[in-house]
């Protein structure tokens, strides 16, 4: 997994609440059995003039020249709510988004971000609109710097602090593979399973009473 | 890392389920939770399995992993692998190949037990009270209705779940939603949950696991409890739970994968301990008086934008907060609705009965009771999609399919269908659809399709009237006209 330590980039304001994962990547854009090829479909419903089309809607923030190379999104409460589709995060990553700063996240989306090296930063609404105001004056000049080591955001002379749970921070900073990490606990998991099997055999039946792979 | 100790204090149901599955607490504040079941579907399952294998991992115990074809699969009668979405077949074939290679039980397109994941897992007893279940689908919270700890995850988490049999999770806070009072005639679990979200906001449950309790919840049948818990994710909750009771025991007795004999007795004994202790403390408690609730319908593009069906479209100015006003304006533009307009005066183009929220036998019975002997309004398209093939068969045994088709509805094979746009089927742009589904987001049912959420009875009645109306109002108006 891609690590996240310090990132400086163009930030684009998309200051709505409840931007759902259907909006981040409409289902019609999830065409292939793959995590790739989704960047083009990012925000497709807003980004293009016609559903399924590729003619850019010039008024959508990411299409405006001053926001080229955007790598940070500024948004409202409950960003990434709705469907659990991880395609939303894959699309953001492929587009080049490294961090989303919002005043709240959908729970599944939040975890999906961490698992894919995107930093979800939670700030209050006021701080985000201040940030947006600064950026808007000249997005290509007023870059936003996010330092996950120190949990700080800097934009010009404005410095903000944010919090991220230690587990998620550690994962992101080191670009860890959670599966490999958990498999280090395999013994403990096996032990737990054996105890559980003894105590709650009903929870394992009928799967374990049957021949492997052949179920009733 | 510490091993969790015994639970001694008064404990909530959710915490009991949580600590019973805690393998260990990790240094970073997360808990490593043991998983009893993992469910996949063709939309994300094949990608997760491919990626797992590409990373060099295997499935820890394939016997506890299940997969269904529900999201993309076609629901036209006599379907095969073809879908309206050109690449849909690729998902179906890849899922078939990947699950076969991993030795995972698949409910394939033509399997008599196929259906929407959240409908078939309890239907077959694949989920049970006291178990943990995860699925890369946000509506996995549905299964909390029977006292399971079930929640939706992403694809990477699904890979982790399969490879390790566990997930690293940060424990949410506890919320209890106490619902008391008798429901008025024609008011259902769907109306309850829509009202809850309207009142406390689409974000009201963020950071919490919600326990639904109170006399109204106890009085609900098991299938209605699924509807209630299904929309916990629309309330932004981590998941929802309801303490299992005798109704739940009766529900599972004899199901294919339910424990039998001695195992059954042990299971039931355990299930009876699955309730919040009297003195258990909740971080937040909400109260709802069910007796005041009317049949509800959403007018906007968020599940919190709800009115009672006899009311009119609200004026954005009436919302106190800026963001609610702004989203009301945007929603009204998308939905092409004028504030002040009475719901009964707004005509609809289509009615959809289906989805993991409302596609079980009791939902179809409720809709059929309204439809029986009536006809769909001219120009309105009606579609009924049973949640599983078993539901379909049971409904046909009762002649419900005849009632629907005689009224002018299409009777489909089971799947997610037009709950969303994945299979490539839609009612079309600018079409106003009243739907028993759970999401009314922009474009959810297809580009520029306008979705209004309601209960099966309300959807059925509206299809007959051609405009928003409840079953009770429809009956009254017909009485007046005769
Ligand atoms: S019926 Fe709709 S909400 Fe339910 S699992 Fe299928 S697509 Fe998701």
XYZ file of C-alpha atoms and ligand atoms in Angstrom:
706
model
C 0.000 0.000 0.000
C 1.120 3.514 -0.804
C 2.383 5.342 2.270
C 1.256 8.835 3.170
C 3.657 11.074 5.027
C 3.707 14.637 3.751
C 1.834 15.842 0.725
C 1.541 19.285 -0.813
C -0.891 19.939 -3.611
C -3.746 21.801 -5.228
C -6.933 21.612 -3.185
C -10.375 21.882 -4.758
C -13.502 22.809 -2.808
C -16.564 20.631 -3.304
C -18.410 22.004 -0.345
C -21.520 19.896 -0.210
C -22.682 17.642 2.541
C -23.502 13.990 2.034
C -21.556 13.420 -1.172
C -22.332 9.740 -1.607
C -20.264 7.067 -3.300
C -22.844 6.843 -6.124
C -21.882 10.461 -6.904
C -18.146 9.808 -6.544
C -18.377 6.917 -8.991
C -21.758 6.216 -10.615
C -22.411 2.496 -10.992
C -22.492 2.818 -14.791
C -18.809 3.768 -14.649
C -17.792 0.546 -12.909
C -17.454 -1.366 -16.130
C -14.677 -3.839 -15.645
C -13.766 -6.550 -13.170
C -10.846 -4.453 -12.032
C -9.674 -1.818 -9.610
C -8.216 0.075 -12.549
C -9.752 2.291 -15.171
C -12.036 4.083 -12.730
C -10.387 7.528 -12.610
C -12.227 8.595 -15.731
C -15.547 7.897 -14.091
C -14.807 9.956 -10.986
C -17.740 12.311 -10.325
C -18.956 11.429 -13.834
C -22.466 12.712 -13.206
C -21.147 16.206 -12.474
C -17.954 16.191 -14.468
C -19.410 15.445 -17.895
C -22.326 17.039 -19.708
C -24.109 13.795 -20.540
C -24.497 10.491 -18.679
C -21.932 8.080 -20.055
C -20.439 10.901 -22.193
C -16.975 12.419 -21.926
C -17.645 16.023 -22.872
C -16.470 18.055 -19.919
C -18.833 20.248 -18.009
C -16.745 23.427 -17.823
C -18.330 24.647 -14.620
C -17.458 21.592 -12.524
C -14.638 22.494 -10.187
C -12.177 19.803 -11.249
C -12.581 20.839 -14.899
C -11.665 24.465 -14.263
C -8.106 25.303 -15.385
C -7.168 26.814 -12.030
C -7.814 23.429 -10.401
C -5.701 21.290 -12.732
C -3.646 18.682 -10.884
C -5.938 18.722 -7.895
C -4.775 16.191 -5.339
C -6.764 17.288 -2.284
C -10.524 17.620 -1.989
C -12.285 19.903 0.484
C -15.805 18.813 1.283
C -18.671 18.792 3.752
C -20.104 16.433 6.277
C -20.631 12.722 5.630
C -18.376 12.502 2.554
C -18.456 9.029 1.003
C -21.725 7.966 2.608
C -23.916 5.343 0.990
C -22.782 2.325 -0.984
C -19.701 0.484 0.272
C -18.178 0.403 -3.223
C -14.439 0.726 -2.832
C -14.432 1.820 -6.470
C -15.059 5.311 -5.114
C -11.661 5.276 -3.444
C -9.957 3.551 -6.379
C -11.387 6.244 -8.674
C -10.151 9.034 -6.406
C -6.705 7.457 -6.177
C -6.415 6.933 -9.908
C -7.459 10.516 -10.549
C -4.619 11.586 -8.288
C -6.414 12.479 -5.079
C -4.158 11.889 -2.060
C -6.323 13.335 0.695
C -9.898 14.352 1.362
C -10.537 17.019 3.971
C -14.152 16.929 5.114
C -16.161 17.481 8.253
C -17.142 13.837 8.446
C -16.954 10.611 6.462
C -19.079 7.581 5.757
C -17.640 4.855 8.006
C -16.947 2.266 5.290
C -15.496 4.901 2.977
C -13.164 6.082 5.750
C -11.710 2.591 6.174
C -11.499 2.131 2.399
C -9.394 5.303 2.199
C -6.909 4.058 4.773
C -6.631 0.715 2.991
C -5.730 2.483 -0.242
C -3.323 5.135 0.945
C -5.719 8.077 0.800
C -5.742 10.285 3.872
C -9.179 11.224 5.217
C -8.873 14.363 7.339
C -11.685 15.441 9.593
C -11.968 19.186 10.328
C -14.868 21.317 11.438
C -16.917 23.049 8.771
C -15.663 26.519 9.632
C -12.018 25.502 9.263
C -12.778 23.903 5.910
C -14.554 26.945 4.530
C -11.630 29.141 5.705
C -9.273 26.815 3.907
C -11.469 26.883 0.796
C -11.524 30.684 0.838
C -7.739 30.865 0.925
C -7.325 28.282 -1.792
C -9.904 29.884 -4.073
C -7.928 33.105 -4.423
C -5.354 31.226 -6.476
C -5.505 27.458 -6.208
C -2.252 26.887 -8.090
C -0.334 29.187 -5.745
C -2.137 28.646 -2.459
C -1.245 25.015 -2.128
C -2.223 22.942 0.859
C 0.402 20.993 2.742
C -0.637 18.022 4.850
C 1.874 16.510 7.234
C 0.689 13.250 8.733
C 3.763 12.951 10.956
C 2.738 16.046 12.852
C -0.981 15.929 11.991
C -0.837 19.480 10.619
C -2.272 21.232 7.603
C -0.609 24.386 6.346
C -1.984 26.827 3.782
C -0.119 30.120 3.637
C 0.131 31.463 7.170
C -2.724 29.325 8.384
C -1.871 26.167 10.286
C -4.438 23.657 11.425
C -4.200 20.591 13.568
C -6.170 17.418 12.938
C -6.591 14.072 14.610
C -6.559 10.587 13.133
C -6.867 7.363 15.100
C -3.453 5.947 15.867
C -4.126 2.678 14.042
C -5.042 4.376 10.805
C -2.175 6.859 11.087
C 0.346 4.103 11.625
C -0.997 2.154 8.624
C -0.834 5.180 6.341
C 2.528 6.498 7.487
C 4.147 3.152 6.885
C 2.072 1.994 3.940
C 1.394 -1.252 5.777
C -0.418 -4.267 4.442
C -3.010 -5.038 7.108
C -3.395 -8.647 5.960
C 0.294 -9.381 6.512
C 0.077 -7.628 9.848
C -2.919 -9.630 11.006
C -1.462 -12.903 9.797
C 1.280 -12.385 12.371
C -1.476 -13.113 14.894
C -2.430 -16.355 13.215
C -1.718 -18.447 16.301
C -3.960 -16.300 18.429
C -6.720 -16.480 15.822
C -6.439 -20.274 15.683
C -6.605 -20.465 19.443
C -9.618 -18.208 19.558
C -11.334 -20.286 16.907
C -10.709 -23.524 18.758
C -12.085 -22.135 21.989
C -15.101 -20.769 20.179
C -15.670 -24.087 18.446
C -15.706 -25.848 21.796
C -18.020 -23.340 23.391
C -20.330 -22.716 20.430
C -20.180 -25.781 18.210
C -23.590 -24.815 16.787
C -22.000 -21.802 15.142
C -19.682 -24.031 13.133
C -22.243 -26.624 12.119
C -23.201 -27.668 9.555
C -20.117 -26.450 7.691
C -17.667 -28.490 9.667
C -19.822 -31.603 9.904
C -19.708 -31.965 6.173
C -17.023 -33.079 3.775
C -14.911 -30.165 2.656
C -16.551 -28.219 -0.106
C -19.715 -30.287 -0.193
C -22.568 -28.574 1.538
C -26.160 -29.605 2.013
C -1.835 -6.087 22.867
C -4.132 -7.386 25.569
C -6.615 -10.181 25.694
C -10.063 -8.898 26.505
C -11.239 -9.889 29.947
C -14.574 -11.285 30.968
C -17.560 -9.013 30.755
C -18.632 -8.225 34.260
C -20.477 -4.922 34.154
C -23.931 -4.397 32.731
C -23.445 -4.706 29.009
C -25.327 -3.743 25.882
C -26.314 -6.363 23.338
C -23.911 -4.879 20.839
C -21.021 -4.978 23.309
C -21.786 -8.590 24.160
C -21.615 -9.531 20.502
C -18.474 -7.478 20.095
C -16.477 -8.871 23.031
C -17.558 -12.405 22.285
C -15.770 -12.092 18.956
C -12.751 -10.142 20.143
C -9.611 -12.153 19.403
C -7.516 -9.417 20.954
C -7.319 -5.709 21.363
C -4.596 -4.217 19.212
C -2.155 -1.586 20.392
C -3.672 1.031 18.160
C -7.106 0.959 19.757
C -8.657 -1.391 17.222
C -10.087 -4.780 18.061
C -9.340 -7.878 16.045
C -12.803 -9.362 15.571
C -13.392 -12.992 14.676
C -15.741 -13.550 11.747
C -18.194 -16.420 11.573
C -19.347 -15.787 8.000
C -18.334 -13.798 4.949
C -20.718 -13.176 2.079
C -19.727 -11.954 -1.383
C -21.627 -10.881 -4.455
C -20.671 -10.683 -8.114
C -20.227 -6.939 -8.107
C -17.163 -6.917 -5.878
C -16.512 -10.540 -4.966
C -14.590 -11.418 -8.090
C -12.360 -8.351 -7.768
C -11.659 -9.144 -4.117
C -10.785 -12.767 -4.864
C -8.590 -11.856 -7.845
C -6.745 -9.259 -5.878
C -6.329 -11.565 -2.892
C -4.723 -14.207 -5.058
C -2.604 -11.656 -6.890
C -1.218 -10.625 -3.501
C -0.357 -14.255 -2.809
C -2.952 -14.912 -0.119
C -5.447 -17.723 0.144
C -8.875 -18.015 1.748
C -8.526 -19.128 5.381
C -11.708 -21.186 5.517
C -13.761 -21.311 2.345
C -16.552 -23.190 4.094
C -17.628 -20.005 5.826
C -17.565 -17.880 2.706
C -20.620 -17.636 0.450
C -21.335 -15.767 -2.723
C -24.425 -14.835 -4.684
C -25.220 -13.287 -8.058
C -27.579 -10.445 -7.257
C -26.263 -7.002 -8.126
C -25.665 -7.100 -11.843
C -27.584 -10.202 -12.865
C -30.572 -9.642 -15.103
C -34.037 -10.045 -13.592
C -36.015 -10.604 -16.787
C -37.814 -13.958 -16.767
C -35.768 -16.699 -18.404
C -32.534 -14.823 -17.843
C -29.072 -16.180 -18.512
C -25.665 -14.588 -18.076
C -26.390 -11.713 -20.433
C -27.108 -8.299 -18.934
C -28.166 -4.974 -20.352
C -24.863 -3.532 -19.176
C -22.434 -4.738 -21.857
C -19.717 -5.881 -19.445
C -22.080 -7.355 -16.863
C -21.450 -10.869 -18.094
C -17.739 -10.450 -17.332
C -18.548 -9.915 -13.666
C -20.760 -12.986 -13.628
C -18.221 -15.218 -15.331
C -15.321 -13.941 -13.265
C -17.282 -14.555 -10.077
C -18.115 -18.062 -11.167
C -14.490 -18.828 -11.977
C -13.014 -17.227 -8.895
C -15.435 -18.834 -6.437
C -14.964 -22.215 -8.053
C -11.188 -21.906 -7.817
C -11.441 -20.895 -4.162
C -13.997 -23.602 -3.356
C -16.557 -21.031 -2.214
C -20.240 -21.921 -2.266
C -21.919 -19.834 -4.985
C -25.627 -19.227 -5.456
C -25.438 -18.927 -9.207
C -27.795 -17.274 -11.677
C -29.900 -20.428 -12.059
C -29.658 -21.700 -8.465
C -33.083 -22.153 -6.838
C -31.638 -20.470 -3.723
C -30.240 -17.453 -5.550
C -31.300 -14.002 -4.442
C -30.225 -10.708 -2.906
C -27.474 -11.411 -0.396
C -29.328 -9.801 2.517
C -32.472 -11.756 1.730
C -30.908 -15.174 1.265
C -28.473 -15.200 4.155
C -31.164 -15.378 6.864
C -33.536 -17.260 4.581
C -31.127 -20.187 4.535
C -29.858 -19.753 8.054
C -26.426 -18.733 6.819
C -26.549 -15.914 9.322
C -27.789 -16.656 12.837
C -28.197 -14.735 16.083
C -24.893 -14.313 17.870
C -22.758 -14.641 14.743
C -20.566 -12.098 13.028
C -21.128 -11.617 9.315
C -19.483 -9.205 6.921
C -20.130 -8.550 3.254
C -18.747 -5.950 0.876
C -22.137 -4.305 0.770
C -23.310 -1.475 2.979
C -26.726 -3.004 3.712
C -25.244 -5.954 5.577
C -26.555 -4.172 8.689
C -29.916 -5.725 7.715
C -28.876 -8.904 9.531
C -28.637 -7.140 12.865
C -32.401 -7.600 12.949
C -31.979 -11.154 14.204
C -29.260 -10.394 16.713
C -26.209 -10.928 14.541
C -23.273 -8.558 14.482
C -23.242 -7.811 10.774
C -21.809 -4.850 8.950
C -20.843 -3.684 5.494
C -17.219 -3.405 4.423
C -15.190 -2.472 1.350
C -13.355 -4.835 -0.989
C -9.977 -4.568 0.754
C -11.667 -5.449 4.005
C -13.336 -8.404 2.307
C -9.889 -9.605 1.259
C -8.669 -9.232 4.821
C -11.742 -11.065 6.110
C -11.202 -14.011 3.788
C -7.465 -14.241 4.275
C -7.459 -13.968 8.052
C -10.975 -14.820 9.236
C -10.932 -11.537 11.136
C -11.167 -7.786 10.743
C -9.443 -4.945 12.563
C -12.216 -2.665 13.706
C -12.520 0.354 15.938
C -15.418 -0.080 18.295
C -18.303 2.311 17.699
C -20.328 3.871 20.505
C -23.678 2.502 21.667
C -26.982 4.121 20.803
C -30.416 2.860 21.723
C -33.451 3.888 19.722
C -36.520 3.087 21.785
C -39.681 2.927 19.713
C -42.929 2.644 21.639
C -46.580 2.955 20.756
C -48.931 1.150 18.431
C -48.546 1.685 14.714
C -51.528 3.184 12.960
C -53.169 1.067 10.267
C -51.076 0.940 7.109
C -47.910 2.174 8.849
C -44.907 -0.115 8.477
C -41.279 -0.533 9.512
C -40.306 1.403 6.390
C -42.330 4.404 7.535
C -40.743 4.091 10.970
C -37.195 4.154 9.716
C -37.835 6.956 7.218
C -39.309 9.021 10.027
C -36.376 8.279 12.276
C -33.905 9.446 9.628
C -36.006 12.521 8.859
C -36.120 13.483 12.507
C -32.531 12.873 13.549
C -30.825 13.381 10.182
C -29.104 11.148 7.650
C -26.026 11.544 9.817
C -27.826 10.878 13.096
C -26.281 7.487 13.725
C -22.693 8.315 12.696
C -20.175 6.692 15.001
C -22.759 4.468 16.683
C -24.024 0.947 16.643
C -27.765 1.289 17.093
C -29.943 -1.052 19.089
C -33.614 -0.856 18.186
C -35.752 -1.569 21.229
C -39.199 -0.828 22.644
C -42.645 -2.329 22.372
C -43.136 -1.383 18.712
C -39.965 -3.202 17.720
C -40.913 -6.264 19.743
C -44.290 -6.293 17.997
C -42.707 -6.228 14.546
C -42.439 -9.495 12.687
C -38.934 -10.668 11.834
C -39.187 -9.617 8.193
C -40.244 -6.108 9.195
C -37.266 -5.934 11.552
C -35.011 -6.563 8.553
C -36.531 -3.511 6.896
C -35.865 -1.420 9.991
C -32.223 -2.467 10.320
C -31.631 -2.352 6.560
C -31.736 1.431 6.577
C -29.416 1.869 9.564
C -26.718 2.709 7.028
C -28.911 5.498 5.635
C -28.826 6.769 9.222
C -25.001 6.516 8.978
C -24.815 3.952 11.781
C -22.035 1.360 11.898
C -24.783 -1.218 12.140
C -28.022 -1.963 13.972
C -29.072 -4.811 16.251
C -32.299 -6.124 17.735
C -32.346 -8.637 20.589
C -33.459 -12.040 19.294
C -36.703 -13.375 20.773
C -39.049 -16.324 20.255
C -40.094 -14.928 16.878
C -36.489 -15.136 15.764
C -36.139 -18.662 17.136
C -39.251 -19.720 15.257
C -37.953 -18.005 12.140
C -34.736 -20.027 12.094
C -36.076 -23.360 13.218
C -35.533 -25.877 10.433
C -33.748 -23.536 8.006
C -31.181 -25.304 5.803
C -28.073 -24.074 7.539
C -29.580 -23.583 10.993
C -28.175 -25.814 13.724
C -30.051 -29.061 14.347
C -30.714 -31.293 17.342
C -28.365 -30.726 20.228
C -26.697 -27.860 18.404
C -30.074 -26.185 18.076
C -30.711 -26.407 21.812
C -27.285 -24.956 22.590
C -27.808 -22.210 20.090
C -31.180 -21.196 21.485
C -29.834 -21.211 25.001
C -27.113 -18.848 23.929
C -29.450 -16.641 21.913
C -31.580 -16.059 24.995
C -28.622 -14.323 26.650
C -28.314 -11.922 23.735
C -29.992 -8.833 25.105
C -28.851 -5.632 26.753
C -28.616 -5.898 30.513
C -31.158 -3.848 32.403
C -28.528 -1.448 33.727
C -26.520 -1.226 30.509
C -25.466 2.295 29.646
C -25.879 3.754 26.165
C -23.845 6.698 24.920
C -26.979 8.094 23.348
C -30.630 7.232 23.621
C -33.421 8.375 21.290
C -37.139 7.928 21.769
C -39.735 7.638 19.072
C -43.501 7.606 19.568
C -44.662 5.250 16.839
C -48.331 6.107 17.244
C -47.890 9.539 15.647
C -46.234 8.228 12.503
C -47.976 8.335 9.122
C -47.079 6.551 5.888
C -44.012 8.369 4.628
C -42.375 9.147 1.314
C -39.126 10.900 0.449
C -39.411 14.020 -1.694
C -35.711 14.797 -2.150
C -32.405 13.105 -2.844
C -31.435 12.289 0.733
C -33.214 9.724 2.886
C -33.773 12.466 5.478
C -35.948 14.452 3.059
C -39.206 12.835 4.077
C -42.842 13.892 4.399
C -46.011 12.118 5.377
C -47.861 11.183 2.279
C -50.860 13.453 2.903
C -48.613 16.512 3.151
C -47.028 18.802 0.619
C -43.505 19.447 -0.635
C -41.739 21.649 1.924
C -40.437 25.142 1.223
C -36.633 25.261 1.548
C -36.963 28.404 3.732
C -38.617 26.348 6.426
C -35.337 24.569 7.194
C -33.381 26.267 9.946
C -29.879 25.274 8.887
C -28.163 26.654 5.792
C -27.004 23.303 4.566
C -30.510 21.815 4.750
C -31.913 24.781 2.800
C -29.199 24.433 0.183
C -29.673 20.711 -0.232
C -33.457 21.188 -0.389
C -33.065 23.637 -3.262
C -30.747 21.265 -5.091
C -33.009 18.285 -4.434
C -36.120 20.088 -5.656
C -34.335 21.034 -8.870
C -33.202 17.450 -9.460
C -36.612 16.052 -8.601
C -38.375 18.761 -10.617
C -40.757 19.570 -7.795
C -42.324 22.827 -6.678
C -42.561 23.575 -2.958
C -46.088 23.690 -1.612
C -47.408 21.121 -4.044
C -49.538 18.432 -2.427
C -48.134 14.961 -2.815
C -51.480 13.601 -3.987
C -51.301 15.999 -6.922
C -47.930 14.817 -8.146
C -48.105 12.138 -10.797
C -45.656 9.296 -11.025
C -44.267 7.407 -14.007
C -43.243 4.163 -12.394
C -43.477 1.998 -9.295
C -40.783 -0.419 -8.149
C -41.284 -3.126 -5.541
C -38.102 -4.941 -4.605
C -34.618 -4.619 -2.998
C -33.118 -5.887 0.248
C -35.321 -3.381 2.095
C -38.707 -4.639 0.968
C -38.762 -7.718 -1.227
C -39.574 -10.504 1.211
C -42.787 -12.484 1.145
C -44.581 -10.243 3.667
C -43.663 -7.177 1.585
C -45.097 -8.746 -1.550
C -48.196 -9.814 0.390
C -48.710 -6.254 1.627
C -48.375 -4.844 -1.871
C -50.567 -7.542 -3.400
C -53.301 -6.867 -0.850
C -53.517 -3.305 -2.191
C -53.207 -4.250 -5.841
C -55.719 -7.089 -5.791
C -58.670 -6.447 -8.089
C -57.303 -3.088 -9.193
C -55.300 -1.877 -12.196
C -52.192 0.206 -12.498
C -52.949 3.779 -13.620
C -52.596 4.305 -17.363
C -49.063 5.254 -18.361
C -47.493 4.009 -15.137
C -44.962 1.182 -15.311
C -44.913 -1.242 -12.403
C -42.203 -3.775 -11.660
C -42.115 -6.370 -8.879
C -38.820 -8.125 -8.129
C -38.842 -10.801 -5.417
C -35.769 -10.710 -3.197
C -34.920 -14.333 -3.738
C -35.968 -17.248 -5.853
C -37.492 -18.838 -2.779
C -39.565 -15.755 -2.113
C -40.603 -15.833 -5.767
C -41.688 -19.436 -5.502
C -43.553 -18.886 -2.238
C -45.324 -15.876 -3.711
C -46.314 -17.827 -6.778
C -47.672 -20.589 -4.596
C -50.008 -17.992 -3.092
C -50.908 -16.606 -6.496
C -49.348 -13.207 -5.818
C -47.726 -13.173 -9.241
C -51.194 -13.490 -10.786
C -52.473 -10.576 -8.747
C -49.563 -8.396 -9.828
C -49.628 -9.305 -13.494
C -53.425 -8.983 -13.664
C -53.005 -5.447 -12.337
C -50.420 -4.670 -15.011
C -47.172 -5.162 -13.065
C -44.157 -6.990 -14.462
C -43.233 -10.039 -12.385
C -39.488 -10.602 -12.405
C -36.823 -13.068 -11.405
C -34.907 -12.208 -8.234
C -32.018 -9.782 -7.811
C -31.205 -6.167 -6.967
C -32.630 -5.105 -10.312
C -33.560 -1.429 -10.534
C -32.690 -0.674 -6.933
C -29.656 0.744 -8.674
C -28.277 1.052 -12.133
C -25.648 -1.680 -12.206
C -27.364 -4.142 -14.487
C -27.881 -1.346 -16.972
C -31.653 -1.283 -16.536
C -33.421 1.938 -15.599
C -36.852 3.533 -15.774
C -35.172 6.366 -17.683
C -34.226 10.012 -17.350
C -36.742 12.372 -15.715
C -38.992 9.474 -14.768
C -40.583 9.809 -11.358
C -40.381 6.465 -9.567
C -41.928 5.492 -6.266
C -39.798 2.714 -4.936
C -39.544 0.359 -1.961
C -35.739 0.645 -2.063
C -33.436 2.419 0.382
C -31.530 5.093 -1.555
C -32.887 8.128 -3.334
C -29.518 9.631 -4.266
C -29.178 11.484 -7.563
C -28.794 8.935 -10.349
C -29.162 5.951 -8.050
C -31.780 4.303 -10.265
C -30.208 5.606 -13.476
C -29.094 8.971 -14.851
C -31.643 11.653 -13.899
C -34.192 9.166 -12.664
C -36.197 10.647 -9.777
C -36.587 8.274 -6.868
C -39.118 8.470 -4.030
C -38.828 5.933 -1.231
C -41.881 4.435 0.454
C -43.328 1.218 1.854
C -44.637 -1.610 -0.361
C -48.270 -0.735 0.414
C -47.710 2.923 -0.424
C -45.853 2.069 -3.631
C -48.647 -0.290 -4.657
C -51.362 2.256 -3.892
C -49.498 4.995 -5.757
C -49.108 2.765 -8.801
C -52.877 2.291 -8.849
C -53.649 5.981 -8.336
C -50.859 7.259 -10.587
C -49.828 9.710 -7.909
C -48.509 9.648 -4.347
C -51.109 8.101 -2.100
C -51.221 5.689 0.825
C -53.230 2.473 0.764
C -55.682 3.905 3.310
C -56.181 7.078 1.317
C -56.667 5.079 -1.856
C -59.384 2.979 -0.230
C -61.110 6.103 1.113
C -61.022 7.892 -2.213
C -62.499 4.881 -3.988
C -65.240 4.689 -1.390
C -66.090 8.342 -1.969
C -66.102 7.871 -5.721
C -68.423 4.883 -5.627
S -31.093 -4.479 -3.314
Fe -30.166 -2.496 -3.639
S -29.431 -1.816 -1.661
Fe -29.874 -3.998 -1.523
S -27.933 -5.022 -1.906
Fe -28.979 -4.848 -3.862
S -28.282 -2.910 -4.765
Fe -27.730 -2.905 -2.586
